[in-house]
Tab-separated table of C-alpha atoms in Angstrom:
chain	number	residue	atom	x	y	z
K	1	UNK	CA	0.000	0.000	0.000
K	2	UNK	CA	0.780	3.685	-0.472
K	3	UNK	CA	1.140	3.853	3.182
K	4	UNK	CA	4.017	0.968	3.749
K	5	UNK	CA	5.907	2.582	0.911
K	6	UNK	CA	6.495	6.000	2.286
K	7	UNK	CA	6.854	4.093	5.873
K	8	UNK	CA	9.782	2.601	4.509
K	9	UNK	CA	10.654	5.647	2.381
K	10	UNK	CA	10.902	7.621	6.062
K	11	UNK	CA	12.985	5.188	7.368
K	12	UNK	CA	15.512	4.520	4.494
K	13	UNK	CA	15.772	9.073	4.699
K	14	UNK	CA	16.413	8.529	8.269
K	15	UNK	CA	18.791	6.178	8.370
K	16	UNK	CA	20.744	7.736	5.352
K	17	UNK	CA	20.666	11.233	7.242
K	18	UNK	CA	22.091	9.444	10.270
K	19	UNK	CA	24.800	7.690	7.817
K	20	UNK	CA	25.685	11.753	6.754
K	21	UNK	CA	25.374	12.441	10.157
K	22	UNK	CA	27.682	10.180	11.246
K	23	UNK	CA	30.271	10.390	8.622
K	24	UNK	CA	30.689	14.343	9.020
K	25	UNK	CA	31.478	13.828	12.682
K	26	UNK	CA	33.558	11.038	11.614
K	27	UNK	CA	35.714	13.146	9.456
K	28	UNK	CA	35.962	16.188	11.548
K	29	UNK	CA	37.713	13.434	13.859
K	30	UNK	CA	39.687	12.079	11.196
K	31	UNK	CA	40.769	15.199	10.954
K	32	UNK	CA	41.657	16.608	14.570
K	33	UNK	CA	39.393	19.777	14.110
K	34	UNK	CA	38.426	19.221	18.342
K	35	UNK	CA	36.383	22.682	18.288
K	36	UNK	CA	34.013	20.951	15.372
K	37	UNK	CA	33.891	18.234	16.713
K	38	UNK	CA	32.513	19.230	20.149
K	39	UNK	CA	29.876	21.684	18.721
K	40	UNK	CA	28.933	18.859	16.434
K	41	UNK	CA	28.093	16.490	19.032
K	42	UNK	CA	26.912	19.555	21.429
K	43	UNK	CA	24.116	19.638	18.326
K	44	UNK	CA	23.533	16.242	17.800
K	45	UNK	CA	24.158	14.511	21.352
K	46	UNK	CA	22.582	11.182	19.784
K	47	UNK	CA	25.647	11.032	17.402
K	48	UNK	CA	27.749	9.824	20.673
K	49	UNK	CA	26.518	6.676	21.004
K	50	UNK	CA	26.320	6.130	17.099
K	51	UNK	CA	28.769	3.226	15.699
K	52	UNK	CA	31.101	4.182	12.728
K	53	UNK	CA	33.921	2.183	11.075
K	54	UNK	CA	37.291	3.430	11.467
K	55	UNK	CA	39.738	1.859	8.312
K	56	UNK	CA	44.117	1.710	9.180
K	57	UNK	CA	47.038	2.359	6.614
K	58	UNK	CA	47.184	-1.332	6.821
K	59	UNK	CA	44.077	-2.155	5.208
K	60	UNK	CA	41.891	-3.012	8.753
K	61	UNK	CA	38.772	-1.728	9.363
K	62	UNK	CA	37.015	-2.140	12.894
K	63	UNK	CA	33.590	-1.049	14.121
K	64	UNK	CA	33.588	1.185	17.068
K	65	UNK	CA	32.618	4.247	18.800
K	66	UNK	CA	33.418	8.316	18.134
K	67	UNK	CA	35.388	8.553	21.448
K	68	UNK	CA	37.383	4.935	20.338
K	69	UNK	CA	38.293	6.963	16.999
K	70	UNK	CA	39.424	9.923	19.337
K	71	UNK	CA	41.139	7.785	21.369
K	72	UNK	CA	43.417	7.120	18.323
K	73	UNK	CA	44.167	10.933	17.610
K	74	UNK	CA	45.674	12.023	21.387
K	75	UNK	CA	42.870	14.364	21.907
K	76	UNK	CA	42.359	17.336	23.893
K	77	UNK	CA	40.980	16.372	27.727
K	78	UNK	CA	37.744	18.055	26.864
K	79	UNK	CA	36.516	16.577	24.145
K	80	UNK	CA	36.889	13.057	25.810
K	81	UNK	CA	35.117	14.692	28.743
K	82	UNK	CA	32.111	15.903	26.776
K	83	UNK	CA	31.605	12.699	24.836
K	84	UNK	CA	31.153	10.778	28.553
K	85	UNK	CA	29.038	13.641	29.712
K	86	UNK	CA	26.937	12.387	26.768
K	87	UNK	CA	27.379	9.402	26.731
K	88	UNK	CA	28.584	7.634	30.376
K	89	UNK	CA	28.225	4.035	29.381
K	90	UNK	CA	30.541	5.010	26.473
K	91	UNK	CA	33.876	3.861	28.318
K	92	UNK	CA	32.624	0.620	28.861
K	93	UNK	CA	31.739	0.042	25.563
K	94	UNK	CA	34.029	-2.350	23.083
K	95	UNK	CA	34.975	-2.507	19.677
K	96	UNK	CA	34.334	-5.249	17.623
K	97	UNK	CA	38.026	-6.028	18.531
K	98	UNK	CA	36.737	-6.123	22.364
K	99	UNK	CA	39.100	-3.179	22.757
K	100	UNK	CA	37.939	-0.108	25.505
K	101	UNK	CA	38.583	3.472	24.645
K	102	UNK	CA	41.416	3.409	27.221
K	103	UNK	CA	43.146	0.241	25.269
K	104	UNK	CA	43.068	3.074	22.162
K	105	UNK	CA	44.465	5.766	24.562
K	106	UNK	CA	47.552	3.444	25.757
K	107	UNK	CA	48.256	2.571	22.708
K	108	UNK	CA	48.459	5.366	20.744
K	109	UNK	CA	49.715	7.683	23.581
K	110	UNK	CA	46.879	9.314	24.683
K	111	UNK	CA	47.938	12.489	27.853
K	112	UNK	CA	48.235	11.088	31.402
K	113	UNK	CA	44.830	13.916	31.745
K	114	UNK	CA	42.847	11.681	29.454
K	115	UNK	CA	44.327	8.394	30.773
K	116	UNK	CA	43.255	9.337	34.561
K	117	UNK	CA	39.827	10.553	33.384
K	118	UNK	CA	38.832	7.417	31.309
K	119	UNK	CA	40.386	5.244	34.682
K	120	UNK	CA	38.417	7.437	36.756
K	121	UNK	CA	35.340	7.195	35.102
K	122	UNK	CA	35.497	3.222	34.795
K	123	UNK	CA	38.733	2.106	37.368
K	124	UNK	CA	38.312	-1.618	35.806
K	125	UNK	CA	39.285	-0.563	32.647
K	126	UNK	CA	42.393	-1.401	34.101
K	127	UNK	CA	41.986	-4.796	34.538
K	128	UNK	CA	39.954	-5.229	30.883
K	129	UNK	CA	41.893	-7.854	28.676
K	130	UNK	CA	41.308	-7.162	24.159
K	131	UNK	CA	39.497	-10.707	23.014
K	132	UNK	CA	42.179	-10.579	20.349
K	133	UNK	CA	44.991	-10.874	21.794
K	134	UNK	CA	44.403	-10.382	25.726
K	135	UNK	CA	45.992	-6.984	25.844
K	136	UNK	CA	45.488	-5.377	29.077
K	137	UNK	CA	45.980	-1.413	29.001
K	138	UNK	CA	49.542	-1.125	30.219
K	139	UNK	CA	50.668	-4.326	27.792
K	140	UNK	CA	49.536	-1.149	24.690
K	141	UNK	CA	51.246	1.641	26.991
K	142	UNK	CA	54.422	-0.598	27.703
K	143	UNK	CA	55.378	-1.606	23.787
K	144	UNK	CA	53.621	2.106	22.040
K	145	UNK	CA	53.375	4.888	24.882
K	146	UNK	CA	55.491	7.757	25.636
K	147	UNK	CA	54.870	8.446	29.323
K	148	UNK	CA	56.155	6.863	32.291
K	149	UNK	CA	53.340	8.696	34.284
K	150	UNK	CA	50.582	6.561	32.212
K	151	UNK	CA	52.722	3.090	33.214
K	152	UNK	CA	52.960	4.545	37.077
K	153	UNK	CA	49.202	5.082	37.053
K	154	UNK	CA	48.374	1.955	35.529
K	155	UNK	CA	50.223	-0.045	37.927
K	156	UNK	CA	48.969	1.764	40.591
K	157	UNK	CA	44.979	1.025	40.198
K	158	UNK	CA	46.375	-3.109	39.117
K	159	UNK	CA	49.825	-3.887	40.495
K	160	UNK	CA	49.316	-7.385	39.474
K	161	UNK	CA	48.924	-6.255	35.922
K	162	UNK	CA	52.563	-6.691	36.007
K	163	UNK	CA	52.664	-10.559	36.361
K	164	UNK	CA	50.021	-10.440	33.659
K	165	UNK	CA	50.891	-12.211	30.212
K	166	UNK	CA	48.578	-11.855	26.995
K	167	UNK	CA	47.579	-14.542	24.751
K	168	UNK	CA	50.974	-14.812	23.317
K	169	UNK	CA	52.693	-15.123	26.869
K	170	UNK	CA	54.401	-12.012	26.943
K	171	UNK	CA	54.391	-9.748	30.139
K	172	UNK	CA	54.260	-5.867	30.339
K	173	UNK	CA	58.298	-6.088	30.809
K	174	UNK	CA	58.687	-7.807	27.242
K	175	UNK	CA	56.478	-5.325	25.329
K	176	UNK	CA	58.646	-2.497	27.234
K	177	UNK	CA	62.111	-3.869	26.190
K	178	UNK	CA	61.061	-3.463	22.470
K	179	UNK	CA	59.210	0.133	23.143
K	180	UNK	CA	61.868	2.142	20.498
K	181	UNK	CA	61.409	5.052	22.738
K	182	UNK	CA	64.054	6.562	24.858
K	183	UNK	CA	62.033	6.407	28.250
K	184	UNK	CA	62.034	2.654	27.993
K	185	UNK	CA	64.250	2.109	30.352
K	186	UNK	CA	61.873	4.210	32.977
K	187	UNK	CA	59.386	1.900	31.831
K	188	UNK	CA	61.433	-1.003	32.816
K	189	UNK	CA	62.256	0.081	36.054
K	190	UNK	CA	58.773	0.884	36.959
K	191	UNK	CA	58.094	-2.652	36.266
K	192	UNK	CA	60.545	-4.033	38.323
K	193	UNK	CA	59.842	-1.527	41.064
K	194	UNK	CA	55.882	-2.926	41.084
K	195	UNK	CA	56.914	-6.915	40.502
K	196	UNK	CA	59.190	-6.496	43.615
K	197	UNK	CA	56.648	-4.700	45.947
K	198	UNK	CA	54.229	-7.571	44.400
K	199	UNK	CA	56.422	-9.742	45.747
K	200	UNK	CA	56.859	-7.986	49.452
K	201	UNK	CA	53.307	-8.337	49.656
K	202	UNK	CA	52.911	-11.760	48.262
K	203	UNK	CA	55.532	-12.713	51.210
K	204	UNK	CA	54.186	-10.975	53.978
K	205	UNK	CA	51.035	-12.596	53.524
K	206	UNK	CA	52.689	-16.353	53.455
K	207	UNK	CA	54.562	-15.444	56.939
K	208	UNK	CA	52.229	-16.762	59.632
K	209	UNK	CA	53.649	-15.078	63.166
K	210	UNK	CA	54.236	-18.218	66.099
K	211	UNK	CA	51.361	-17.509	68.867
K	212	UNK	CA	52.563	-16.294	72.054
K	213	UNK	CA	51.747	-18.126	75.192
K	214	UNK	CA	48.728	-15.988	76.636
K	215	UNK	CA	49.782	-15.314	80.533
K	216	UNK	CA	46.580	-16.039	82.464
K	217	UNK	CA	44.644	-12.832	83.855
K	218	UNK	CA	42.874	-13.882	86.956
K	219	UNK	CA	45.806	-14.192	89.571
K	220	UNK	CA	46.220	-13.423	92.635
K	221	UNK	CA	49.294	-11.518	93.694
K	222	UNK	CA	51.124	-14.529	95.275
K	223	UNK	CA	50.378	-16.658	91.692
K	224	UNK	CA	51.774	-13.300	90.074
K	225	UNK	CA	54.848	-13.217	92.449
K	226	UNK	CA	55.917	-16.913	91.183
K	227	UNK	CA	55.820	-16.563	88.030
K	228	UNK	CA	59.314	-16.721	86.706
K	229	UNK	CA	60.667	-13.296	84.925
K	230	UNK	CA	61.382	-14.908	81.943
K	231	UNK	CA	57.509	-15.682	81.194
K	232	UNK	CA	56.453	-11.946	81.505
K	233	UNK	CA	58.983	-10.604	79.044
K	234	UNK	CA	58.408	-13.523	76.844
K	235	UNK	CA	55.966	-11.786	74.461
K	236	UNK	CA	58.993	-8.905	74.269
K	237	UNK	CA	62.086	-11.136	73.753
K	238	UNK	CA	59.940	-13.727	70.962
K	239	UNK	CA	59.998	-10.480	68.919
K	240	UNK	CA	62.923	-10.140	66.337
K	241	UNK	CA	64.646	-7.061	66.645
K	242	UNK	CA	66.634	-4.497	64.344
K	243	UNK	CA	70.177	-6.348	63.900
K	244	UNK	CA	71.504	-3.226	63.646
K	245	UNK	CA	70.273	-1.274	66.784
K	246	UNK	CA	69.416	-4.440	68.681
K	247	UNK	CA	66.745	-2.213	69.926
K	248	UNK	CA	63.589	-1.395	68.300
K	249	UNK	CA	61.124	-3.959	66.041
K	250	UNK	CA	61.959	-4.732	63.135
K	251	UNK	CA	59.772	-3.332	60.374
K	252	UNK	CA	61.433	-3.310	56.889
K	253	UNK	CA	62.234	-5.859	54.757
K	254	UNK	CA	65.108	-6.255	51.745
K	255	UNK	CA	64.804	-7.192	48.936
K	256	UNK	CA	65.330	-9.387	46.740
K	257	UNK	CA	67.361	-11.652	49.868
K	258	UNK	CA	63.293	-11.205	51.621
K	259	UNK	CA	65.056	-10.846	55.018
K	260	UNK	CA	62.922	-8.957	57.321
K	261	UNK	CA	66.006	-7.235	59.602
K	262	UNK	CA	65.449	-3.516	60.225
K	263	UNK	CA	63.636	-0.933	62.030
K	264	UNK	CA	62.782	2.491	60.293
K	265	UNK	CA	65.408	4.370	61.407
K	266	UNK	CA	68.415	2.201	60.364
K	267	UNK	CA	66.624	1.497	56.878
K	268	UNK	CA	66.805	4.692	56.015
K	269	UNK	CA	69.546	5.723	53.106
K	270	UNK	CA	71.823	7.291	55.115
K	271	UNK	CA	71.801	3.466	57.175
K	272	UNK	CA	71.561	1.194	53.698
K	273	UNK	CA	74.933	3.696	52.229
K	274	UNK	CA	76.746	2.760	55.302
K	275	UNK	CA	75.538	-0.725	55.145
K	276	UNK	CA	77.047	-0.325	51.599
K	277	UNK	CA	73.428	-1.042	50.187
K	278	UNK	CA	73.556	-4.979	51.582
K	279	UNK	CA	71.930	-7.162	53.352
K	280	UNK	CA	72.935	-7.406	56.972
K	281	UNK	CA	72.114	-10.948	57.800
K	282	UNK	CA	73.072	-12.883	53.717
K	283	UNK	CA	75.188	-9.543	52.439
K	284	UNK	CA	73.318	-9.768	49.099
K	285	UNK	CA	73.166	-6.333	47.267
K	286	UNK	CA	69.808	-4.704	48.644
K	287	UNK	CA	67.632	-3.534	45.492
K	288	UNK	CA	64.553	-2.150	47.588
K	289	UNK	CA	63.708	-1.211	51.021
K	290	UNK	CA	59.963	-2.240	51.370
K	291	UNK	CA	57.523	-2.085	54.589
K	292	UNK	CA	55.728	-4.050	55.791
K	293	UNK	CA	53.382	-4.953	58.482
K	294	UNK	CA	52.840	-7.448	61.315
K	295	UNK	CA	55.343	-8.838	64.018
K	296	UNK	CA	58.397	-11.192	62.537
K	297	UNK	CA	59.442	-13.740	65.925
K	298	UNK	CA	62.988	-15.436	66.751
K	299	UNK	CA	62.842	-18.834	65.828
């Protein structure tokens, strides 16, 4: 009937003035013009949440999101900012290469200001792996970023992201030893920094402190006189102490040797340069000071 026909005459206008739509935000991304860009979608709001395909030099073409496509062109702050004002559910959303917009920011190095605003708005972005090849975040940042900041902050919302391997069983540390850029090597040490605290904290939790005799409450004085002197300083002398100062707790531990052996004071660097940066007890070279917490006991 008459009717059906311009039905489906309506929709095919609609659809191709969405298409147009679409396509002229599209290349006002393509081509970095950020002032367009926002007053395009500041018109047309609905153009957010709109799918478009963005095509690479190498002949791929994907199916994602505006704010992927910026992603991909180190945008401004604010124009990330308005398209999740928009559009909130946006930096949860995937590609159809189960990539987030933050696994675009990594990789093609995105500023720290746009990093910590996609990880603020959606923290387990962090922890999101790419179905294609199990890329988390920092694996993109380690092997294509720029910024040491970006690898800091990323390790600091997932430290285990460091012991993390993709689908080809490479860590973080492996992508950052081929990153050509000059701040590799900060890269590198950041992720030995976070795998040692990783493992200061994966040791503290296996050390299980020896229970101390409880010394029974309801005496009388004449029990309490009788009981030898040795059994009410027993709780004090069980407790390893500094081997340095013999005196107070000990409360630092070296690594990578693991002994637990200082107090605060004498682990500080004006202690560890006397020391000659070693280990007191095994004299292995001391990479990192770490603290910890809890009550290490003589055996």
């Amino acid at each position: 009937s008459l009717g059906e026909i311009m039905l489906i005459y309506r929709k095919a206008s609609t659809c191709i003035r969405t298409m147009a739509s679409s396509n002229e935000l599209q290349q006002y991304i393509k081509k970095k013009k950020w002032n367009k860009v926002m007053t395009r979608i500041n018109v047309h709001p609905e153009e957010v949440g709109i799918k478009i395909k963005q095509r690479f030099q190498c002949g791929t073409e994907i199916t994602c999101l505006p704010i992927h496509a910026v992603c991909m062109r180190r945008p401004p702050v604010r124009v990330v900012m308005l398209m999740v004002a928009l559009s909130p559910e946006s930096t949860k959303m995937k590609d159809s290469r189960g990539r987030l917009p933050i696994h675009h920011a990594c990789r093609y190095g995105a500023s720290l200001e746009v990093v910590n605003f996609l990880l603020e708005k959606y923290p387990d972005s962090a922890r999101a792996t790419s179905e294609l090849d199990g890329w988390l975040p920092i694996h993109s940042a380690c092997l294509f970023g720029r910024s040491p900041e970006v690898v800091s902050i990323l390790l600091q919302i997932y430290p285990e992201s460091v012991e993390r391997a993709d689908f080809a069983g490479l860590r973080p540390s492996e992508y950052a030893a081929d990153n050509p850029s000059p701040v590799k090597e900060q890269f590198i040490i950041l992720l030995e920094r976070a795998a040692l605290r990783l493992d200061s904290r994966k040791l503290h939790m296996k050390q299980v402190a020896k229970p101390i005799d409880a010394v029974p409450t309801e005496l009388n004085s004449e029990e309490n006189k009788l009981l030898p002197q040795q059994d009410k300083t027993k709780e004090r002398s069980s407790t390893k102490l500094c081997v340095v100062c013999m005196d107070k707790e000990v409360c630092r531990i070296l690594l990578p040797c693991g002994h637990p052996c200082l107090c605060d004071e004498c682990s500080e660097v004006g202690g560890m340069i006397r020391m000659g940066w070693r280990c007191p007890e095994c004299r292995c070279k001391t990479r990192e000071v770490a603290a910890f917490y809890g009550r290490v006991v003589n055996d």
